[in-house]
Each structure stands twice: as structure tokens, then as C-alpha cells.
JSON list of C-alpha atoms in Angstrom, two decimals:
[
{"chain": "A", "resi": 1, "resn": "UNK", "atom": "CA", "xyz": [0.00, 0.00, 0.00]},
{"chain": "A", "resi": 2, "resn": "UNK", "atom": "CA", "xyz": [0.84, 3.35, -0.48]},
{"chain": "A", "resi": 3, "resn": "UNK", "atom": "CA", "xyz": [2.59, 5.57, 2.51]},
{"chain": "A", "resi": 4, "resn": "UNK", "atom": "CA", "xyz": [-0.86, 7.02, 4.30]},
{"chain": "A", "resi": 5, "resn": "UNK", "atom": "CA", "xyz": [0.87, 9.50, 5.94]},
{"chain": "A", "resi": 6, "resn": "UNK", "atom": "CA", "xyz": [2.13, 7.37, 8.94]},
{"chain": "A", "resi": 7, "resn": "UNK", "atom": "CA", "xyz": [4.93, 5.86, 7.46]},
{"chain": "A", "resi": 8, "resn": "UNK", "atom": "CA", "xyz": [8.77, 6.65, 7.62]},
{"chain": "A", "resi": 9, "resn": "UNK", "atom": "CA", "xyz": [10.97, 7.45, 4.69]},
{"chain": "A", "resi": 10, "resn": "UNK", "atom": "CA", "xyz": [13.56, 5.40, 4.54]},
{"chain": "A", "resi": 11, "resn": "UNK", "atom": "CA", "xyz": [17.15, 4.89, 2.78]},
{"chain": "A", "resi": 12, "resn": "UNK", "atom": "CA", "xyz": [18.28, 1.57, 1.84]},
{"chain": "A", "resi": 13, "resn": "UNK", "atom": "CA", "xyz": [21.92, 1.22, 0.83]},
{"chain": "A", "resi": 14, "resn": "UNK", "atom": "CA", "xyz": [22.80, -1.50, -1.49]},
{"chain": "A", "resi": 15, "resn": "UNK", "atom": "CA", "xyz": [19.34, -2.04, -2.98]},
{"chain": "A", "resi": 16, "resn": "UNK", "atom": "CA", "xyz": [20.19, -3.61, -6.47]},
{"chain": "A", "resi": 17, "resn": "UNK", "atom": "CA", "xyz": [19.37, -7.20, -5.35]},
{"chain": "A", "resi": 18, "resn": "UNK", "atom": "CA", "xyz": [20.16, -9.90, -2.22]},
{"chain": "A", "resi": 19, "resn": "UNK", "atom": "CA", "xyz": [18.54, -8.33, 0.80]},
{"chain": "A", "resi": 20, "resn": "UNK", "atom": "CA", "xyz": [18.74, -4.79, 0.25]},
{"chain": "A", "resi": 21, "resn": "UNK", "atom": "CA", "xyz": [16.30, -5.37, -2.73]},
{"chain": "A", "resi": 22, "resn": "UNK", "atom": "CA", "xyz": [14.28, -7.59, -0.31]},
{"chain": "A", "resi": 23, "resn": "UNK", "atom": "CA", "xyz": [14.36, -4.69, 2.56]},
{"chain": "A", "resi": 24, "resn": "UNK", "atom": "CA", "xyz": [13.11, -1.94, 0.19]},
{"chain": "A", "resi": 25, "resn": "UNK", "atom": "CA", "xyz": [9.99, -4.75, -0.47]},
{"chain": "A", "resi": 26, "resn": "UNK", "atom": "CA", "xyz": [8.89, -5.31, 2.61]},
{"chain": "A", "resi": 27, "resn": "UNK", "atom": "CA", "xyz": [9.32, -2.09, 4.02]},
{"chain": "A", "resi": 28, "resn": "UNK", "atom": "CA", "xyz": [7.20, -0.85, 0.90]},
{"chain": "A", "resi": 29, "resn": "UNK", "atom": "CA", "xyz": [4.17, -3.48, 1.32]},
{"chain": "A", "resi": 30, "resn": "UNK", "atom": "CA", "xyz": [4.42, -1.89, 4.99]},
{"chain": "A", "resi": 31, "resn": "UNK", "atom": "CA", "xyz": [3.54, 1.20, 4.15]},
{"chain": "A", "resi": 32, "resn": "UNK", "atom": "CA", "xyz": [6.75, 2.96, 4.26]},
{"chain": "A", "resi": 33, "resn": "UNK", "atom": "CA", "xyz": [8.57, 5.38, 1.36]},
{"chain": "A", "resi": 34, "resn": "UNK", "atom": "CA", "xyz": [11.88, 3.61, 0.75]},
{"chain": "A", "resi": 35, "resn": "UNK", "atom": "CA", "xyz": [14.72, 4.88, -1.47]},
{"chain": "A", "resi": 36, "resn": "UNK", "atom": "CA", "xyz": [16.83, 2.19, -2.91]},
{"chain": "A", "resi": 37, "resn": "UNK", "atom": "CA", "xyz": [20.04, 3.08, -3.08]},
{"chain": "A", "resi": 38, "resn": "UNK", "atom": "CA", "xyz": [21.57, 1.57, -6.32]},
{"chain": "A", "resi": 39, "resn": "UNK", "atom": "CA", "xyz": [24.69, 2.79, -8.06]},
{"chain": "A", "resi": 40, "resn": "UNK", "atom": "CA", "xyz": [24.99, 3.02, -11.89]},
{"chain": "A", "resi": 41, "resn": "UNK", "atom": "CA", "xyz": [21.77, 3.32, -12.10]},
{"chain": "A", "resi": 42, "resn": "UNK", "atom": "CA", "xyz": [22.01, 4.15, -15.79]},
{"chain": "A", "resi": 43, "resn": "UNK", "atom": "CA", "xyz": [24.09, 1.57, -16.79]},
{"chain": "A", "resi": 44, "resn": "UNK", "atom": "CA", "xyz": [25.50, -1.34, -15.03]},
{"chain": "A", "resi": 45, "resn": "UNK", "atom": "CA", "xyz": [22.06, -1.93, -12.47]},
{"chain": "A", "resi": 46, "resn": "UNK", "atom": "CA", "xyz": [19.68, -0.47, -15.11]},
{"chain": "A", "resi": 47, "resn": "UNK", "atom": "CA", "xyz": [17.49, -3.94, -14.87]},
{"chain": "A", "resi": 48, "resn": "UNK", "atom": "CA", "xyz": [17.13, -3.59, -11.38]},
{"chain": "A", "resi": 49, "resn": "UNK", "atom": "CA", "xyz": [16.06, -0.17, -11.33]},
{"chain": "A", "resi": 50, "resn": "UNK", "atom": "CA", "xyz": [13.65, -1.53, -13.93]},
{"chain": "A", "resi": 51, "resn": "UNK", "atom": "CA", "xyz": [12.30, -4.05, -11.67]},
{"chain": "A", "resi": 52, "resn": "UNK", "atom": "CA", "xyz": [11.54, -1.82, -8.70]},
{"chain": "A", "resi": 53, "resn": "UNK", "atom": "CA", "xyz": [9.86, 0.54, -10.64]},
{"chain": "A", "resi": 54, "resn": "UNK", "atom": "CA", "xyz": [7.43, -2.08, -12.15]},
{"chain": "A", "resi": 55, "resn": "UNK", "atom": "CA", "xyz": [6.96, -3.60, -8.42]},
{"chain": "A", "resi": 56, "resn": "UNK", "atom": "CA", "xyz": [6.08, -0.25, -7.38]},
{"chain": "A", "resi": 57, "resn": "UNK", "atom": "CA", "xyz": [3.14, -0.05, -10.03]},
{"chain": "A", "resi": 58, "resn": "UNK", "atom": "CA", "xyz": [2.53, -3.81, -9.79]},
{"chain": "A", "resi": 59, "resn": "UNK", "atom": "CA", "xyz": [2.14, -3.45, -5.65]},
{"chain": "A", "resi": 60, "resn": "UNK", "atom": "CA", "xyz": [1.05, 0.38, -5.50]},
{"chain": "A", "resi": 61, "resn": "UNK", "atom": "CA", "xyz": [4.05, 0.86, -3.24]},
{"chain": "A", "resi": 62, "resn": "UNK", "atom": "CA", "xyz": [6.25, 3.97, -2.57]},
{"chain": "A", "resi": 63, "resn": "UNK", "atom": "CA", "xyz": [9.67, 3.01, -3.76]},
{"chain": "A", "resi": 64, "resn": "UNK", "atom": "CA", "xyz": [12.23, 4.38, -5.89]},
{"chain": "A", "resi": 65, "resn": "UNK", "atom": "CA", "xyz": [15.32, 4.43, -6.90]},
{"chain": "A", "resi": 66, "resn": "UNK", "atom": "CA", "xyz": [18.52, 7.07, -5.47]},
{"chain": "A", "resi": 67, "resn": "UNK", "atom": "CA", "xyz": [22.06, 6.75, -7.36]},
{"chain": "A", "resi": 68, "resn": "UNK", "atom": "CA", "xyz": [24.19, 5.97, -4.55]},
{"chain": "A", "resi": 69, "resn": "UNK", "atom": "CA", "xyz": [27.69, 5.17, -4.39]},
{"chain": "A", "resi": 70, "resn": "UNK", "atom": "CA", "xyz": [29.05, 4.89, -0.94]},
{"chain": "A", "resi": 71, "resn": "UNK", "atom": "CA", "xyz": [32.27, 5.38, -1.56]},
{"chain": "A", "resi": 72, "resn": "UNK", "atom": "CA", "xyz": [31.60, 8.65, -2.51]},
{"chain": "A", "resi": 73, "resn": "UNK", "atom": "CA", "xyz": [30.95, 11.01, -0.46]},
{"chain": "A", "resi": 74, "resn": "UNK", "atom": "CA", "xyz": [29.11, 13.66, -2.84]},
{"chain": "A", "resi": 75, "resn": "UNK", "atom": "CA", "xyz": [26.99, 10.53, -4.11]},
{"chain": "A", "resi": 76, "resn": "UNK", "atom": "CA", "xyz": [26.04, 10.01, -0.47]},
{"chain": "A", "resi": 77, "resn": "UNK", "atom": "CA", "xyz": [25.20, 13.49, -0.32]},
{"chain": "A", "resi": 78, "resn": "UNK", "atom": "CA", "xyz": [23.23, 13.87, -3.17]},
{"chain": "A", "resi": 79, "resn": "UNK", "atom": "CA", "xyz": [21.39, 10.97, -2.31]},
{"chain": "A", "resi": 80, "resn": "UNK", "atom": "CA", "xyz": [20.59, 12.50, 1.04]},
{"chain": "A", "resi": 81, "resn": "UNK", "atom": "CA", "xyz": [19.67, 15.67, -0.22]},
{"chain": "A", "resi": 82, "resn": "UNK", "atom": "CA", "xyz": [17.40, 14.77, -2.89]},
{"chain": "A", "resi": 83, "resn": "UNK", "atom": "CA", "xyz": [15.18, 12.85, -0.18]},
{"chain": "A", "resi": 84, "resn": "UNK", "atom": "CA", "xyz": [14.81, 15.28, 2.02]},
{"chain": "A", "resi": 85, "resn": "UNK", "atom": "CA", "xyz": [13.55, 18.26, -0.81]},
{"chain": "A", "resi": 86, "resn": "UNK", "atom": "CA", "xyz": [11.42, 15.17, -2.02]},
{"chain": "A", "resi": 87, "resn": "UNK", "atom": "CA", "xyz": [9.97, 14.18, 1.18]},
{"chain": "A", "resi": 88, "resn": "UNK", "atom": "CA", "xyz": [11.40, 17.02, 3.83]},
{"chain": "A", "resi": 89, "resn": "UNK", "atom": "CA", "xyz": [12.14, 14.37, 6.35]},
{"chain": "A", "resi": 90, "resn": "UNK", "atom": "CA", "xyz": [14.83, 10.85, 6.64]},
{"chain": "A", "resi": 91, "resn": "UNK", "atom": "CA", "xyz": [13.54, 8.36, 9.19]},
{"chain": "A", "resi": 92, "resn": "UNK", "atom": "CA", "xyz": [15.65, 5.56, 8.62]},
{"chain": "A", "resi": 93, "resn": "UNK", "atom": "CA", "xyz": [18.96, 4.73, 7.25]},
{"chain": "A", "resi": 94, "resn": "UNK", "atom": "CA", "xyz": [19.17, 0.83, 6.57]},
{"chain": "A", "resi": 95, "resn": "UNK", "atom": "CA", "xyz": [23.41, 0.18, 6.31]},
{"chain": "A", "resi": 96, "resn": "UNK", "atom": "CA", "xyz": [23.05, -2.89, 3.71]},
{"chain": "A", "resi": 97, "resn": "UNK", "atom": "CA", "xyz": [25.99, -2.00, 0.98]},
{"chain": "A", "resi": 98, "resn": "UNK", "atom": "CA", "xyz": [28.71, -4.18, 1.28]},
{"chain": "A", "resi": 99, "resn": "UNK", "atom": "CA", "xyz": [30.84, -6.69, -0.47]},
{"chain": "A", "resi": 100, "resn": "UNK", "atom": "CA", "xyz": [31.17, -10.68, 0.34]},
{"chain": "A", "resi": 101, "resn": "UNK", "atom": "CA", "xyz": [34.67, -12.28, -0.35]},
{"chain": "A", "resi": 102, "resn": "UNK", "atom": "CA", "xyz": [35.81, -16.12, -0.46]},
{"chain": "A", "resi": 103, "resn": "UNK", "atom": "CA", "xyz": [38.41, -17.71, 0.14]},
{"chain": "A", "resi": 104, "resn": "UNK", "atom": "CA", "xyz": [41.87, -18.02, 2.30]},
{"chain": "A", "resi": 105, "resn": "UNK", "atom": "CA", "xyz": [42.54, -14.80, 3.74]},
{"chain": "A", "resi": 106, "resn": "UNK", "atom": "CA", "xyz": [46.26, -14.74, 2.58]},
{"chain": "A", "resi": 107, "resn": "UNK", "atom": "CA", "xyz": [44.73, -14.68, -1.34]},
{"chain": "A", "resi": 108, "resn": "UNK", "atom": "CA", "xyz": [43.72, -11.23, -1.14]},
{"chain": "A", "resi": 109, "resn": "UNK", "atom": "CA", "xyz": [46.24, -8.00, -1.57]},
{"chain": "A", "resi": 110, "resn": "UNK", "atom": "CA", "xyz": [46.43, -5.10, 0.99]},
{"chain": "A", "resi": 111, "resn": "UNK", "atom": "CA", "xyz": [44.69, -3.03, -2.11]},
{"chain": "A", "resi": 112, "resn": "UNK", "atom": "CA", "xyz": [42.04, -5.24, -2.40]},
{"chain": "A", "resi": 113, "resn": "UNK", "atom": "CA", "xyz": [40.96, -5.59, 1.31]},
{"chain": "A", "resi": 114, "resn": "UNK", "atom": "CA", "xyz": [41.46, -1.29, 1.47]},
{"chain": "A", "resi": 115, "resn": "UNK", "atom": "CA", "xyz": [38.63, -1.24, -0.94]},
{"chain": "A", "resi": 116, "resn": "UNK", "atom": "CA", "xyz": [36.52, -3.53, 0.76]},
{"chain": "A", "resi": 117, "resn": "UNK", "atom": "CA", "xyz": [36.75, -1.85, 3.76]},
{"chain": "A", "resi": 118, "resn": "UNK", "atom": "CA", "xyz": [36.12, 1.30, 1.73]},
{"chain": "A", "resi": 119, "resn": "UNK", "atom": "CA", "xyz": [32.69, 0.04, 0.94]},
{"chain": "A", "resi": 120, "resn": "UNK", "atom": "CA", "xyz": [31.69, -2.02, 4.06]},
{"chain": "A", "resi": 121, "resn": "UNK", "atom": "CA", "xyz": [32.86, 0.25, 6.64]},
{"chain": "A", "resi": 122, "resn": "UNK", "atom": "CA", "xyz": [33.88, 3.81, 5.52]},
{"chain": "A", "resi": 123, "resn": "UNK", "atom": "CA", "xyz": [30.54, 3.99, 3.25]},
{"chain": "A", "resi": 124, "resn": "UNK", "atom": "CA", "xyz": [28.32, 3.81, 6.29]},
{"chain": "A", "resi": 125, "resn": "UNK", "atom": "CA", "xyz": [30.65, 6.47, 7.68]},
{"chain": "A", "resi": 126, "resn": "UNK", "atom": "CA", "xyz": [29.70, 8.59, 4.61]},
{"chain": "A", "resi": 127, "resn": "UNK", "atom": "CA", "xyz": [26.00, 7.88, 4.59]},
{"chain": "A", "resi": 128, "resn": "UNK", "atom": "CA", "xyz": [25.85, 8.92, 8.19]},
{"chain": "A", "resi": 129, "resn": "UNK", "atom": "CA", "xyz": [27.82, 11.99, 7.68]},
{"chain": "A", "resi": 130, "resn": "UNK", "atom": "CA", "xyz": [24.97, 13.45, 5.32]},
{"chain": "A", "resi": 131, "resn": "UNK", "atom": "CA", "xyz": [21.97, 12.06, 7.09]},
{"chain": "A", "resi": 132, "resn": "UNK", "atom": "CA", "xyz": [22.97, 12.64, 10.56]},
{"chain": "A", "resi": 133, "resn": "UNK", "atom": "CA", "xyz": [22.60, 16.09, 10.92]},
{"chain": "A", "resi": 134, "resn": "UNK", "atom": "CA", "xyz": [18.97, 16.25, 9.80]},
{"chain": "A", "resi": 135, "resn": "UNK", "atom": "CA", "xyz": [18.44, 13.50, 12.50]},
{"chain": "A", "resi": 136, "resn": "UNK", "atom": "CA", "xyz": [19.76, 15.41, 14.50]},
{"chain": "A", "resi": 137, "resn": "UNK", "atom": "CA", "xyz": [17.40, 18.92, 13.72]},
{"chain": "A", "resi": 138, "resn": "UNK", "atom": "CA", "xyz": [14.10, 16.15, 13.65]},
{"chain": "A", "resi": 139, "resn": "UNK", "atom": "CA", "xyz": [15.27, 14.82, 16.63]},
{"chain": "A", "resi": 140, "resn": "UNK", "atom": "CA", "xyz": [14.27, 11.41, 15.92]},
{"chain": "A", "resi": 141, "resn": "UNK", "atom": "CA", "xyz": [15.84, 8.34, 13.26]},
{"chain": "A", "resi": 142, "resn": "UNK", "atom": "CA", "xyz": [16.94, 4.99, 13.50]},
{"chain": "A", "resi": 143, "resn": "UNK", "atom": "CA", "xyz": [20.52, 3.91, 11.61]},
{"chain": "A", "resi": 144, "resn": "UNK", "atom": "CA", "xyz": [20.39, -0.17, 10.88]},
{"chain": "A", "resi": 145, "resn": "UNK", "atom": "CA", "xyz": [23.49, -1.87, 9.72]},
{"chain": "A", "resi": 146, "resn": "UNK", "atom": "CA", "xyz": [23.08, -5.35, 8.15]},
{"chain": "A", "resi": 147, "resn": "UNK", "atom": "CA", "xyz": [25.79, -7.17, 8.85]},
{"chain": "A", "resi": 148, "resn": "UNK", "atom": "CA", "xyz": [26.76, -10.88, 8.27]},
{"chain": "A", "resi": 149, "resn": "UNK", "atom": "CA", "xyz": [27.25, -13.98, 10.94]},
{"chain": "A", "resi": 150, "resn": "UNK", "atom": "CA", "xyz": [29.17, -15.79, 8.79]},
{"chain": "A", "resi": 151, "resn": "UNK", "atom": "CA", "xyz": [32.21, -13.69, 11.01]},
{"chain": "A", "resi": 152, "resn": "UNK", "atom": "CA", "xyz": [30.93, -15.86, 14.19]},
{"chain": "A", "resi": 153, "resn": "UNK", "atom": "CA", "xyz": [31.06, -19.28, 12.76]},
{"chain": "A", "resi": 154, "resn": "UNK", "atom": "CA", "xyz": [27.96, -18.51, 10.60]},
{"chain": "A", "resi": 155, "resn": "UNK", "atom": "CA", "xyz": [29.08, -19.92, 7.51]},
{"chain": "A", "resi": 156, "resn": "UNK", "atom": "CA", "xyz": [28.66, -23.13, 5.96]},
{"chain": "A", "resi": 157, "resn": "UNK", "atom": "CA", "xyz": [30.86, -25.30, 5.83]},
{"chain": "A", "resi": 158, "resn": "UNK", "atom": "CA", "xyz": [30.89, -26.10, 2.19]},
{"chain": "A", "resi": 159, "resn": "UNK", "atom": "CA", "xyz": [31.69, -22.85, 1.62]},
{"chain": "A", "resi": 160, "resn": "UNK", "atom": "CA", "xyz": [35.65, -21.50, 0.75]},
{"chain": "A", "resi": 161, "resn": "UNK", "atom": "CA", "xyz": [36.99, -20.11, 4.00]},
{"chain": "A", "resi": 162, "resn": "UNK", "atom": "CA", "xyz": [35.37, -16.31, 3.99]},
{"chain": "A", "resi": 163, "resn": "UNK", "atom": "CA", "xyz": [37.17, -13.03, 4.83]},
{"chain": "A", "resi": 164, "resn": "UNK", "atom": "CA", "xyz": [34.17, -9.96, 4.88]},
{"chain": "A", "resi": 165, "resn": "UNK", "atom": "CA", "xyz": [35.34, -6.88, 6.55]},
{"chain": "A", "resi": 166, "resn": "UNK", "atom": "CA", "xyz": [31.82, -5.96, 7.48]},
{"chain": "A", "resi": 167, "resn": "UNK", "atom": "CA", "xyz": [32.48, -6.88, 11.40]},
{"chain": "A", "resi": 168, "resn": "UNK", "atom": "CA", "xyz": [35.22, -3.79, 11.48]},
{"chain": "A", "resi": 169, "resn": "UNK", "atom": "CA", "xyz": [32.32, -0.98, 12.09]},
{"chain": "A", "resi": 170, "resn": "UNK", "atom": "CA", "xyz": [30.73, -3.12, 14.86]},
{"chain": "A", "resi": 171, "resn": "UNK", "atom": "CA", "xyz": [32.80, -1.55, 17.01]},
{"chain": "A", "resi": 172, "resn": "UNK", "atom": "CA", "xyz": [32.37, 2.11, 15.92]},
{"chain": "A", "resi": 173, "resn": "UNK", "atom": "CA", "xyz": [28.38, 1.22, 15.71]},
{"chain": "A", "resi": 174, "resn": "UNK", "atom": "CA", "xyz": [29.00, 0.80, 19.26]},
{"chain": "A", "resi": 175, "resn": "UNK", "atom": "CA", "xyz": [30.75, 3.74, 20.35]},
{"chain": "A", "resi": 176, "resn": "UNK", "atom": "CA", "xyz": [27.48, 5.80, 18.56]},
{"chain": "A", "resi": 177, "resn": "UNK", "atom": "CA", "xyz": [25.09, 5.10, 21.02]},
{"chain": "A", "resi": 178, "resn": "UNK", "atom": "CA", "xyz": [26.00, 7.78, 23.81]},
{"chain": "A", "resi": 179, "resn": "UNK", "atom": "CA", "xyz": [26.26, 10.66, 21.00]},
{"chain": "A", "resi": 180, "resn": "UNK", "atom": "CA", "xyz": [23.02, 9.30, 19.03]},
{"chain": "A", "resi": 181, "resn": "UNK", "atom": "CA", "xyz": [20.75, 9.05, 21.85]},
{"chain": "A", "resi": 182, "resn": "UNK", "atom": "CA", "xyz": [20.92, 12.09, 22.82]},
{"chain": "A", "resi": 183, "resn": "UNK", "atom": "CA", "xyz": [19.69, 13.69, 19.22]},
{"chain": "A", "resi": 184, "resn": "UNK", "atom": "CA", "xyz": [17.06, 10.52, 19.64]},
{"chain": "A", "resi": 185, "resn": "UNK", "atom": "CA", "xyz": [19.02, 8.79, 16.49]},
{"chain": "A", "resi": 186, "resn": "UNK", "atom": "CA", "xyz": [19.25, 5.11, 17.73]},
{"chain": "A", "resi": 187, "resn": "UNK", "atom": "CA", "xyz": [21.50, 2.55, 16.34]},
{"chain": "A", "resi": 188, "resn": "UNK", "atom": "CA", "xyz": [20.78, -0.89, 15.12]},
{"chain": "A", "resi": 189, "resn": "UNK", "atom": "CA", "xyz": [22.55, -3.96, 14.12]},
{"chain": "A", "resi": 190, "resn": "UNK", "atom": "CA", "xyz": [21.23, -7.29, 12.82]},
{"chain": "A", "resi": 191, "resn": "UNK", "atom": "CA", "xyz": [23.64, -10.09, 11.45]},
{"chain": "A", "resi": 192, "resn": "UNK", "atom": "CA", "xyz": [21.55, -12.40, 9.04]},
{"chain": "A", "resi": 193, "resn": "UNK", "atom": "CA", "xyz": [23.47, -15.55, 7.72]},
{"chain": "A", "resi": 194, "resn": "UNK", "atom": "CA", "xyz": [25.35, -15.50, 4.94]},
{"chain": "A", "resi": 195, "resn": "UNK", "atom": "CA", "xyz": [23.43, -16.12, 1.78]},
{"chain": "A", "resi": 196, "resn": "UNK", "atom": "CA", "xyz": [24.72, -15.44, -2.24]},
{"chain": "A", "resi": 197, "resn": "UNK", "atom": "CA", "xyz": [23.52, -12.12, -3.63]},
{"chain": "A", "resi": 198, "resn": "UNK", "atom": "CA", "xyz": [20.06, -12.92, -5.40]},
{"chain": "A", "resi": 199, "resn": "UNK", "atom": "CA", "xyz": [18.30, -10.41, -7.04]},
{"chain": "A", "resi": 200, "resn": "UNK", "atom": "CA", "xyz": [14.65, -10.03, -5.92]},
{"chain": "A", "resi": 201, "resn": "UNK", "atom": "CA", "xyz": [11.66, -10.57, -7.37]}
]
């Protein structure tokens, strides 16, 4: 159904398919606006974009799409600031951008775990950076990060061993609470298990 009034608008990062395309579903049948953030929108996830548009007719949801590339930090802006002249208000920021690797952790370069971390952990840094300070003025919003269990012993066995540097903001997430409270911006963390990427349907 279509957001009444009483729902939240809501950013979800890493929309293009696996369970940021599933978040921005469900929140949507719940009567929430949700952005999907999706880089290359134009281009490389144009079928995805695509595919949330015709859900949104097919359901009569509130969803669209928002470029967003979190490891940029005037994509993350943008993003934020074309939300909030759309809808004059950010609720929620669901953290769900991040990159899954396999395999023995001496197989990857120094480069190639920097830009992991550049997506799974200083991303969220740059989302929160622009969205924030408007929690901050509503005094209200809720930050989620999505991260992945497979870092506890979640992962199956069959699988390659698996080296995600996701875990690396749990600590930071922690040391928000104090600060975030007090603007009534609460963080959340939930750690599904690990599944492949999927795009939704």
C-alpha cells in the first residue's frame, strides 16, 4: 500500500538485489517510502532499477530508486539531499551496501581488502555523515546496519573459508550510542546468515 501519511521514509543502501532489494519490499508493502540506493543506475544496475519501478506499479508501493555510491561522499550526499527536498524528512537509514569475499585470507592484496573496507565500513561512515545532521534537527531516526554472521562461525561449511570486513564498524556502531541518543538517532545492528547475492523478485 501506499505511505498514508504514517509511514517513515527510509534509505536503503545497497538495494540492487540480495537483501537490500528484499528490505526496500517489505518495508514498501508496509507502508513505508523507501529509497533504494543503487549505483549506476544508468548503466550497469539499469534492470534492477527496472524491476523496482514495475513492483512499485505492480504493488502500489512507494519506492524508488537514489544513485548511490558509498564510496563517494558527494553521491552520499546527493542521495541525502534529494530525499529530504522530495519528502522534507529521513527516518531511517538501513546500512546494507557491502561486499562478500571467499576464500583463504592470505589470497587477497592489501589493495584489495582497502577497498573492501572502503565500501563495508567507511561507506556507512559517509551515509551517516549526510543524514545525521537532519536526525539530528528532527530529533528522531533509526541507523540499521546489516551485517553478516558468517564472522561468528555462521558460515557453511561447504563454503571456501570467507574473509568480509563488514564486522570492522561493529565496534564504531558501538561507540554511537551515547552521541546518538541524545539527538534521539538510535542505532541498530542485525547479522543475518550469509546467503549469495540474489536479485529479488
Amino acid at each position: 500500500m501506499r505511505n498514508d501519511g504514517t509511514g517513515k521514509a527510509i534509505l536503503v543502501t545497497g538495494a540492487s538485489s540480495g537483501i537490500g532489494a528484499l528490505s526496500v519490499r517489505a518495508l514498501a508493502l508496509a507502508g513505508h517510502t523507501v529509497y533504494a540506493g543503487i549505483r549506476q543506475m544508468a548503466t550497469r544496475n539499469a534492470t534492477a532499477v527496472a524491476d523496482l519501478a514495475r513492483y512499485g506499479t505492480d504493488h502500489q508501493v512507494d519506492v524508488q530508486a537514489v544513485e548511490l555510491n558509498v564510496t563517494s561522499e558527494d553521491s552520499a550526499d546527493a542521495a541525502v539531499d534529494r530525499i529530504l527536498a522530495e519528502r522534507g524528512r529521513l527516518d531511517v537509514v538501513v546500512h546494507n551496501a557491502g561486499h562478500m569475499v571467499l576464500g583463504a585470507a592470505e589470497a587477497f592484496t592489501a589493495e584489495q581488502l582497502a577497498e573492501l573496507y572502503d565500501v563495508n565500513v567507511l561507506g556507512t561512515q559517509r551515509v551517516n555523515r549526510a543524514a545525521l545532521p537532519k536526525l539530528r534537527e528532527q530529533g528522531s531516526g533509526l541507523l540499521v546496519w546489516i551485517g553478516s554472521s558468517s564472522t561468528r562461525g555462521g558460515c557453511p561449511r561447504s563454503w571456501p573459508r570467507i574473509s568480509p570486513p563488514r564486522p570492522r564498524w561493529t565496534p564504531w556502531q558501538s561507540a554511537m550510542p551515547p552521541r546518538c541518543f541524545r539527538s534521539a538517532s538510535i542505532p541498530r545492528s542485525w547479522c543475518p546468515v550469509p546467503s549469495p547475492p540474489a536479485p529479488a523478485t
